[in-house]
Short mmCIF file of N, CA, C and O and ligand atoms in Angstrom, two decimals:
data_model
loop_
_atom_site.label_atom_id
_atom_site.label_comp_id
_atom_site.label_asym_id
_atom_site.label_seq_id
_atom_site.Cartn_x
_atom_site.Cartn_y
_atom_site.Cartn_z
N PRO E 1 -9.87 8.23 -8.25
CA PRO E 1 -8.83 8.90 -7.46
C PRO E 1 -7.43 8.50 -7.92
O PRO E 1 -7.21 7.34 -8.27
N LYS E 2 -6.54 9.45 -7.90
CA LYS E 2 -5.17 9.18 -8.33
C LYS E 2 -4.32 8.76 -7.13
O LYS E 2 -4.31 9.42 -6.10
N ILE E 3 -3.62 7.67 -7.33
CA ILE E 3 -2.72 7.18 -6.29
C ILE E 3 -1.31 7.19 -6.88
O ILE E 3 -1.11 6.73 -8.01
N THR E 4 -0.37 7.69 -6.14
CA THR E 4 1.02 7.65 -6.58
C THR E 4 1.76 6.57 -5.81
O THR E 4 1.79 6.58 -4.57
N TYR E 5 2.29 5.62 -6.56
CA TYR E 5 3.08 4.53 -5.99
C TYR E 5 4.55 4.82 -6.29
O TYR E 5 4.90 5.07 -7.45
N ILE E 6 5.37 4.79 -5.27
CA ILE E 6 6.79 5.07 -5.48
C ILE E 6 7.60 3.82 -5.14
O ILE E 6 7.56 3.32 -4.01
N GLU E 7 8.28 3.33 -6.16
CA GLU E 7 9.11 2.13 -5.95
C GLU E 7 10.29 2.46 -5.05
O GLU E 7 10.68 3.62 -4.90
N HIS E 8 10.90 1.42 -4.51
CA HIS E 8 12.04 1.64 -3.62
C HIS E 8 13.16 2.38 -4.33
O HIS E 8 13.90 3.14 -3.72
N ASN E 9 13.28 2.19 -5.64
CA ASN E 9 14.34 2.88 -6.40
C ASN E 9 13.94 4.30 -6.79
O ASN E 9 14.69 4.98 -7.49
N GLY E 10 12.76 4.74 -6.37
CA GLY E 10 12.36 6.12 -6.61
C GLY E 10 11.44 6.31 -7.81
O GLY E 10 10.92 7.40 -8.02
N THR E 11 11.24 5.26 -8.60
CA THR E 11 10.36 5.37 -9.77
C THR E 11 8.92 5.59 -9.32
O THR E 11 8.40 4.82 -8.51
N GLU E 12 8.29 6.63 -9.86
CA GLU E 12 6.92 6.95 -9.47
C GLU E 12 5.93 6.48 -10.52
O GLU E 12 6.19 6.56 -11.71
N HIS E 13 4.80 6.01 -10.04
CA HIS E 13 3.70 5.60 -10.93
C HIS E 13 2.45 6.29 -10.43
O HIS E 13 2.00 6.01 -9.33
N GLU E 14 1.88 7.18 -11.24
CA GLU E 14 0.62 7.80 -10.86
C GLU E 14 -0.49 7.06 -11.57
O GLU E 14 -0.53 7.02 -12.80
N ILE E 15 -1.36 6.46 -10.80
CA ILE E 15 -2.39 5.58 -11.36
C ILE E 15 -3.77 6.07 -10.94
O ILE E 15 -3.97 6.42 -9.77
N ASP E 16 -4.70 6.08 -11.89
CA ASP E 16 -6.08 6.39 -11.57
C ASP E 16 -6.75 5.08 -11.15
O ASP E 16 -6.94 4.19 -11.97
N VAL E 17 -7.05 4.97 -9.88
CA VAL E 17 -7.62 3.72 -9.36
C VAL E 17 -9.10 3.95 -9.05
O VAL E 17 -9.44 4.90 -8.35
N PRO E 18 -9.99 3.10 -9.58
CA PRO E 18 -11.42 3.30 -9.31
C PRO E 18 -11.76 3.14 -7.83
O PRO E 18 -11.14 2.33 -7.12
N ASN E 19 -12.75 3.90 -7.40
CA ASN E 19 -13.25 3.75 -6.03
C ASN E 19 -13.65 2.30 -5.78
O ASN E 19 -14.17 1.63 -6.66
N GLY E 20 -13.40 1.85 -4.57
CA GLY E 20 -13.83 0.51 -4.19
C GLY E 20 -12.75 -0.55 -4.35
O GLY E 20 -12.81 -1.59 -3.70
N LEU E 21 -11.76 -0.28 -5.21
CA LEU E 21 -10.63 -1.22 -5.28
C LEU E 21 -9.71 -0.94 -4.10
O LEU E 21 -9.76 0.14 -3.51
N SER E 22 -8.87 -1.90 -3.78
CA SER E 22 -7.87 -1.63 -2.73
C SER E 22 -6.65 -0.98 -3.38
O SER E 22 -6.45 -1.06 -4.61
N VAL E 23 -5.85 -0.36 -2.55
CA VAL E 23 -4.59 0.23 -3.04
C VAL E 23 -3.72 -0.87 -3.66
O VAL E 23 -3.06 -0.65 -4.67
N MET E 24 -3.76 -2.06 -3.08
CA MET E 24 -3.02 -3.21 -3.65
C MET E 24 -3.55 -3.52 -5.06
O MET E 24 -2.77 -3.67 -6.01
N GLU E 25 -4.88 -3.65 -5.22
CA GLU E 25 -5.43 -4.00 -6.54
C GLU E 25 -5.08 -2.95 -7.59
O GLU E 25 -4.81 -3.29 -8.75
N GLY E 26 -5.08 -1.69 -7.18
CA GLY E 26 -4.71 -0.63 -8.12
C GLY E 26 -3.32 -0.83 -8.67
O GLY E 26 -3.05 -0.57 -9.85
N ALA E 27 -2.41 -1.29 -7.84
CA ALA E 27 -1.03 -1.52 -8.28
C ALA E 27 -0.95 -2.78 -9.15
O ALA E 27 -0.39 -2.77 -10.25
N VAL E 28 -1.53 -3.87 -8.67
CA VAL E 28 -1.40 -5.15 -9.37
C VAL E 28 -2.05 -5.08 -10.76
O VAL E 28 -1.48 -5.51 -11.76
N ARG E 29 -3.24 -4.48 -10.84
CA ARG E 29 -3.94 -4.41 -12.13
C ARG E 29 -3.22 -3.53 -13.14
O ARG E 29 -3.43 -3.65 -14.34
N ASN E 30 -2.40 -2.63 -12.65
CA ASN E 30 -1.67 -1.74 -13.55
C ASN E 30 -0.20 -2.10 -13.66
O ASN E 30 0.61 -1.31 -14.15
N LEU E 31 0.13 -3.28 -13.18
CA LEU E 31 1.48 -3.83 -13.29
C LEU E 31 2.54 -2.92 -12.67
O LEU E 31 3.65 -2.80 -13.17
N VAL E 32 2.17 -2.26 -11.59
CA VAL E 32 3.16 -1.49 -10.83
C VAL E 32 4.00 -2.48 -10.04
O VAL E 32 3.46 -3.27 -9.27
N PRO E 33 5.31 -2.47 -10.25
CA PRO E 33 6.14 -3.43 -9.51
C PRO E 33 6.32 -3.05 -8.05
O PRO E 33 6.17 -1.88 -7.69
N GLY E 34 6.59 -4.03 -7.22
CA GLY E 34 6.92 -3.74 -5.83
C GLY E 34 5.88 -4.20 -4.84
O GLY E 34 6.09 -4.14 -3.64
N ILE E 35 4.71 -4.64 -5.35
CA ILE E 35 3.68 -5.19 -4.48
C ILE E 35 3.36 -6.59 -5.00
O ILE E 35 2.89 -6.74 -6.12
N ASP E 36 3.67 -7.61 -4.21
CA ASP E 36 3.49 -8.98 -4.69
C ASP E 36 2.08 -9.50 -4.46
O ASP E 36 1.50 -10.14 -5.33
N ALA E 37 1.53 -9.24 -3.29
CA ALA E 37 0.14 -9.62 -2.99
C ALA E 37 -0.11 -11.11 -3.23
O ALA E 37 -1.05 -11.49 -3.91
N ASP E 38 0.73 -11.93 -2.64
CA ASP E 38 0.64 -13.38 -2.85
C ASP E 38 -0.72 -13.97 -2.48
O ASP E 38 -1.16 -14.94 -3.10
N CYS E 39 -1.37 -13.41 -1.48
CA CYS E 39 -2.64 -14.03 -1.04
C CYS E 39 -3.85 -13.43 -1.77
O CYS E 39 -4.98 -13.83 -1.51
N GLY E 40 -3.61 -12.46 -2.64
CA GLY E 40 -4.71 -11.90 -3.42
C GLY E 40 -5.63 -10.97 -2.64
O GLY E 40 -6.74 -10.69 -3.08
N GLY E 41 -5.19 -10.51 -1.51
CA GLY E 41 -5.96 -9.50 -0.79
C GLY E 41 -6.69 -10.00 0.43
O GLY E 41 -7.57 -9.32 0.94
N ALA E 42 -6.33 -11.17 0.90
CA ALA E 42 -7.04 -11.77 2.03
C ALA E 42 -6.42 -11.42 3.38
O ALA E 42 -6.80 -12.00 4.39
N CYS E 43 -5.49 -10.50 3.40
CA CYS E 43 -4.80 -10.12 4.63
C CYS E 43 -4.10 -11.33 5.23
O CYS E 43 -4.13 -11.56 6.43
N ALA E 44 -3.48 -12.14 4.39
CA ALA E 44 -2.87 -13.38 4.86
C ALA E 44 -1.46 -13.59 4.34
O ALA E 44 -0.96 -14.72 4.37
N CYS E 45 -0.81 -12.55 3.84
CA CYS E 45 0.53 -12.80 3.32
C CYS E 45 1.55 -11.72 3.68
O CYS E 45 2.73 -12.01 3.77
N ALA E 46 1.12 -10.49 3.83
CA ALA E 46 2.01 -9.37 4.15
C ALA E 46 2.97 -9.01 3.02
O ALA E 46 3.94 -8.29 3.23
N THR E 47 2.72 -9.50 1.79
CA THR E 47 3.59 -9.11 0.67
C THR E 47 2.97 -7.97 -0.14
O THR E 47 3.33 -7.75 -1.29
N CYS E 48 2.05 -7.25 0.47
CA CYS E 48 1.52 -6.03 -0.15
C CYS E 48 1.85 -4.84 0.73
O CYS E 48 1.18 -3.83 0.72
N HIS E 49 2.91 -4.99 1.51
CA HIS E 49 3.34 -3.96 2.47
C HIS E 49 3.72 -2.67 1.75
O HIS E 49 4.46 -2.69 0.78
N VAL E 50 3.20 -1.57 2.26
CA VAL E 50 3.60 -0.25 1.75
C VAL E 50 3.77 0.70 2.94
O VAL E 50 3.27 0.44 4.04
N TYR E 51 4.48 1.79 2.67
CA TYR E 51 4.56 2.88 3.63
C TYR E 51 3.66 4.01 3.14
O TYR E 51 3.87 4.53 2.05
N VAL E 52 2.67 4.33 3.94
CA VAL E 52 1.78 5.44 3.59
C VAL E 52 2.54 6.74 3.87
O VAL E 52 3.17 6.88 4.92
N ASP E 53 2.47 7.67 2.93
CA ASP E 53 3.09 8.98 3.16
C ASP E 53 2.53 9.56 4.46
O ASP E 53 1.32 9.53 4.66
N PRO E 54 3.40 10.07 5.34
CA PRO E 54 2.92 10.55 6.64
C PRO E 54 1.77 11.55 6.55
O PRO E 54 0.88 11.56 7.41
N ALA E 55 1.75 12.34 5.49
CA ALA E 55 0.68 13.33 5.34
C ALA E 55 -0.69 12.66 5.13
O ALA E 55 -1.73 13.29 5.30
N TRP E 56 -0.67 11.39 4.76
CA TRP E 56 -1.90 10.67 4.46
C TRP E 56 -2.29 9.66 5.52
O TRP E 56 -3.31 8.99 5.41
N ALA E 57 -1.47 9.55 6.53
CA ALA E 57 -1.68 8.47 7.51
C ALA E 57 -3.05 8.58 8.18
O ALA E 57 -3.70 7.56 8.42
N ASP E 58 -3.51 9.79 8.45
CA ASP E 58 -4.82 9.93 9.09
C ASP E 58 -5.94 9.47 8.17
O ASP E 58 -6.86 8.78 8.59
N LYS E 59 -5.83 9.84 6.91
CA LYS E 59 -6.92 9.53 5.97
C LYS E 59 -7.03 8.04 5.66
O LYS E 59 -8.11 7.55 5.34
N THR E 60 -5.90 7.35 5.71
CA THR E 60 -5.98 5.92 5.40
C THR E 60 -6.43 5.11 6.62
O THR E 60 -6.67 3.92 6.50
N GLY E 61 -6.53 5.76 7.76
CA GLY E 61 -7.04 5.07 8.94
C GLY E 61 -5.98 4.24 9.62
O GLY E 61 -4.79 4.35 9.34
N SER E 62 -6.42 3.39 10.53
CA SER E 62 -5.45 2.60 11.29
C SER E 62 -5.57 1.13 10.94
O SER E 62 -6.53 0.69 10.32
N ARG E 63 -4.58 0.39 11.39
CA ARG E 63 -4.54 -1.05 11.07
C ARG E 63 -5.58 -1.81 11.87
O ARG E 63 -5.77 -1.56 13.05
N GLU E 64 -6.18 -2.78 11.21
CA GLU E 64 -7.05 -3.71 11.92
C GLU E 64 -6.16 -4.72 12.65
O GLU E 64 -5.01 -4.94 12.25
N PRO E 65 -6.70 -5.35 13.70
CA PRO E 65 -5.87 -6.31 14.46
C PRO E 65 -5.24 -7.41 13.59
O PRO E 65 -4.08 -7.77 13.77
N MET E 66 -5.99 -7.91 12.62
CA MET E 66 -5.46 -8.99 11.76
C MET E 66 -4.32 -8.46 10.90
O MET E 66 -3.31 -9.14 10.69
N GLU E 67 -4.49 -7.25 10.42
CA GLU E 67 -3.44 -6.62 9.62
C GLU E 67 -2.19 -6.41 10.48
O GLU E 67 -1.07 -6.67 10.05
N GLU E 68 -2.43 -5.98 11.69
CA GLU E 68 -1.34 -5.76 12.65
C GLU E 68 -0.52 -7.04 12.83
O GLU E 68 0.70 -7.03 12.77
N SER E 69 -1.21 -8.16 13.00
CA SER E 69 -0.46 -9.39 13.24
C SER E 69 0.22 -9.89 11.96
O SER E 69 1.32 -10.45 12.02
N MET E 70 -0.40 -9.65 10.81
CA MET E 70 0.28 -10.05 9.56
C MET E 70 1.54 -9.21 9.33
O MET E 70 2.52 -9.69 8.77
N LEU E 71 1.51 -7.97 9.75
CA LEU E 71 2.67 -7.10 9.53
C LEU E 71 3.91 -7.61 10.26
O LEU E 71 5.03 -7.23 9.93
N ASP E 72 3.69 -8.46 11.26
CA ASP E 72 4.84 -9.08 11.94
C ASP E 72 5.70 -9.86 10.95
O ASP E 72 6.88 -10.10 11.19
N PHE E 73 5.11 -10.26 9.84
CA PHE E 73 5.85 -11.06 8.86
C PHE E 73 6.51 -10.19 7.79
O PHE E 73 7.24 -10.69 6.95
N ALA E 74 6.24 -8.91 7.83
CA ALA E 74 6.85 -8.01 6.85
C ALA E 74 8.20 -7.54 7.38
O ALA E 74 8.45 -7.54 8.58
N GLU E 75 9.06 -7.14 6.44
CA GLU E 75 10.38 -6.64 6.82
C GLU E 75 10.33 -5.13 7.00
O GLU E 75 9.61 -4.45 6.29
N ASP E 76 11.14 -4.65 7.94
CA ASP E 76 11.37 -3.21 8.06
C ASP E 76 10.05 -2.43 8.22
O ASP E 76 9.78 -1.47 7.53
N VAL E 77 9.25 -2.88 9.18
CA VAL E 77 7.97 -2.23 9.43
C VAL E 77 8.21 -0.89 10.12
O VAL E 77 9.01 -0.79 11.03
N GLN E 78 7.53 0.12 9.63
CA GLN E 78 7.64 1.45 10.21
C GLN E 78 6.28 1.94 10.68
O GLN E 78 5.27 1.27 10.47
N GLU E 79 6.29 3.13 11.26
CA GLU E 79 5.06 3.64 11.86
C GLU E 79 3.90 3.73 10.87
O GLU E 79 2.75 3.48 11.21
N THR E 80 4.20 4.08 9.63
CA THR E 80 3.12 4.23 8.65
C THR E 80 2.98 3.01 7.74
O THR E 80 2.34 3.09 6.69
N SER E 81 3.56 1.89 8.15
CA SER E 81 3.41 0.66 7.36
C SER E 81 1.96 0.21 7.35
O SER E 81 1.29 0.21 8.38
N ARG E 82 1.48 -0.20 6.17
CA ARG E 82 0.15 -0.78 6.04
C ARG E 82 0.22 -1.93 5.05
O ARG E 82 1.12 -2.00 4.21
N LEU E 83 -0.79 -2.79 5.12
CA LEU E 83 -0.98 -3.77 4.06
C LEU E 83 -1.92 -3.11 3.05
O LEU E 83 -3.05 -2.73 3.39
N SER E 84 -1.42 -2.96 1.82
CA SER E 84 -2.17 -2.13 0.87
C SER E 84 -3.49 -2.77 0.45
O SER E 84 -4.37 -2.09 -0.07
N CYS E 85 -3.66 -4.07 0.68
CA CYS E 85 -4.96 -4.68 0.35
C CYS E 85 -6.03 -4.30 1.37
O CYS E 85 -7.21 -4.56 1.15
N GLN E 86 -5.60 -3.70 2.46
CA GLN E 86 -6.56 -3.33 3.51
C GLN E 86 -6.90 -1.83 3.46
O GLN E 86 -7.55 -1.32 4.36
N ILE E 87 -6.46 -1.15 2.41
CA ILE E 87 -6.82 0.26 2.23
C ILE E 87 -7.73 0.34 1.01
O ILE E 87 -7.31 0.02 -0.11
N THR E 88 -8.97 0.75 1.22
CA THR E 88 -9.92 0.86 0.12
C THR E 88 -9.86 2.27 -0.46
O THR E 88 -9.89 3.25 0.28
N VAL E 89 -9.80 2.33 -1.78
CA VAL E 89 -9.70 3.63 -2.46
C VAL E 89 -11.07 4.31 -2.47
O VAL E 89 -12.09 3.70 -2.81
N THR E 90 -11.08 5.57 -2.04
CA THR E 90 -12.27 6.42 -2.11
C THR E 90 -11.81 7.80 -2.58
O THR E 90 -10.61 8.08 -2.64
N ASP E 91 -12.78 8.67 -2.88
CA ASP E 91 -12.42 10.03 -3.31
C ASP E 91 -11.57 10.74 -2.26
O ASP E 91 -10.75 11.59 -2.59
N ALA E 92 -11.77 10.38 -1.00
CA ALA E 92 -11.01 11.02 0.07
C ALA E 92 -9.52 10.73 -0.05
O ALA E 92 -8.69 11.42 0.55
N LEU E 93 -9.17 9.70 -0.81
CA LEU E 93 -7.75 9.33 -0.94
C LEU E 93 -7.15 9.83 -2.25
O LEU E 93 -6.04 9.42 -2.63
N ASP E 94 -7.86 10.72 -2.95
CA ASP E 94 -7.31 11.26 -4.19
C ASP E 94 -6.01 11.99 -3.89
O ASP E 94 -5.99 12.91 -3.08
N GLY E 95 -4.94 11.55 -4.54
CA GLY E 95 -3.63 12.17 -4.30
C GLY E 95 -2.74 11.38 -3.34
O GLY E 95 -1.60 11.76 -3.09
N LEU E 96 -3.27 10.28 -2.84
CA LEU E 96 -2.52 9.44 -1.89
C LEU E 96 -1.15 9.03 -2.45
O LEU E 96 -1.04 8.72 -3.64
N ILE E 97 -0.17 9.05 -1.57
CA ILE E 97 1.18 8.60 -1.95
C ILE E 97 1.57 7.43 -1.06
O ILE E 97 1.46 7.51 0.17
N VAL E 98 1.98 6.33 -1.68
CA VAL E 98 2.51 5.20 -0.92
C VAL E 98 3.88 4.82 -1.49
O VAL E 98 4.13 4.97 -2.68
N ARG E 99 4.73 4.35 -0.62
CA ARG E 99 6.07 3.92 -1.03
C ARG E 99 6.23 2.43 -0.78
O ARG E 99 5.76 1.92 0.24
N MET E 100 6.90 1.77 -1.68
CA MET E 100 7.09 0.34 -1.53
C MET E 100 8.40 0.06 -0.79
O MET E 100 9.39 0.77 -0.98
N PRO E 101 8.41 -0.98 0.03
CA PRO E 101 9.65 -1.35 0.71
C PRO E 101 10.63 -2.01 -0.26
O PRO E 101 10.27 -2.35 -1.39
N GLU E 102 11.85 -2.19 0.20
CA GLU E 102 12.87 -2.79 -0.66
C GLU E 102 12.51 -4.23 -1.03
O GLU E 102 12.70 -4.67 -2.15
N HIS E 103 11.99 -4.96 -0.06
CA HIS E 103 11.62 -6.36 -0.30
C HIS E 103 10.22 -6.60 0.24
O HIS E 103 9.82 -5.97 1.20
N GLN E 104 9.52 -7.56 -0.34
CA GLN E 104 8.25 -8.01 0.21
C GLN E 104 8.45 -9.39 0.82
O GLN E 104 9.15 -10.22 0.28
N GLY E 105 7.81 -9.60 1.95
CA GLY E 105 7.79 -10.92 2.56
C GLY E 105 9.08 -11.37 3.18
O GLY E 105 10.08 -10.77 3.21
FE1 FES O 201 -1.89 -10.58 1.07
FE2 FES O 201 -2.44 -7.98 1.33
S1 FES O 201 -2.37 -9.16 -0.46
S2 FES O 201 -1.99 -9.42 2.87
#
């Protein structure tokens, strides 16, 4: 599935991410800047914060309670804010668009 990552400065990266990886891993493995992922995907750092495009918010599902509490540590949290390590890539997410915040952590 193709995921489009948009940096805060507007630079777009369209990446083919294999099913089963997280949206965070898709960015980190392809050196897309803007997602730090300090904890490596354990839902323990909030530096993989992204804004899911509103059109995709239903498909990516809702936040788990642990993700919700970690997001308290992220800056500028909005309605579609997610921790990208908690979104698993599947065919249903082909075409997903996420935007990175100005700062992580
Ligand atoms: Fe640390 Fe997602 S990588 S919370």
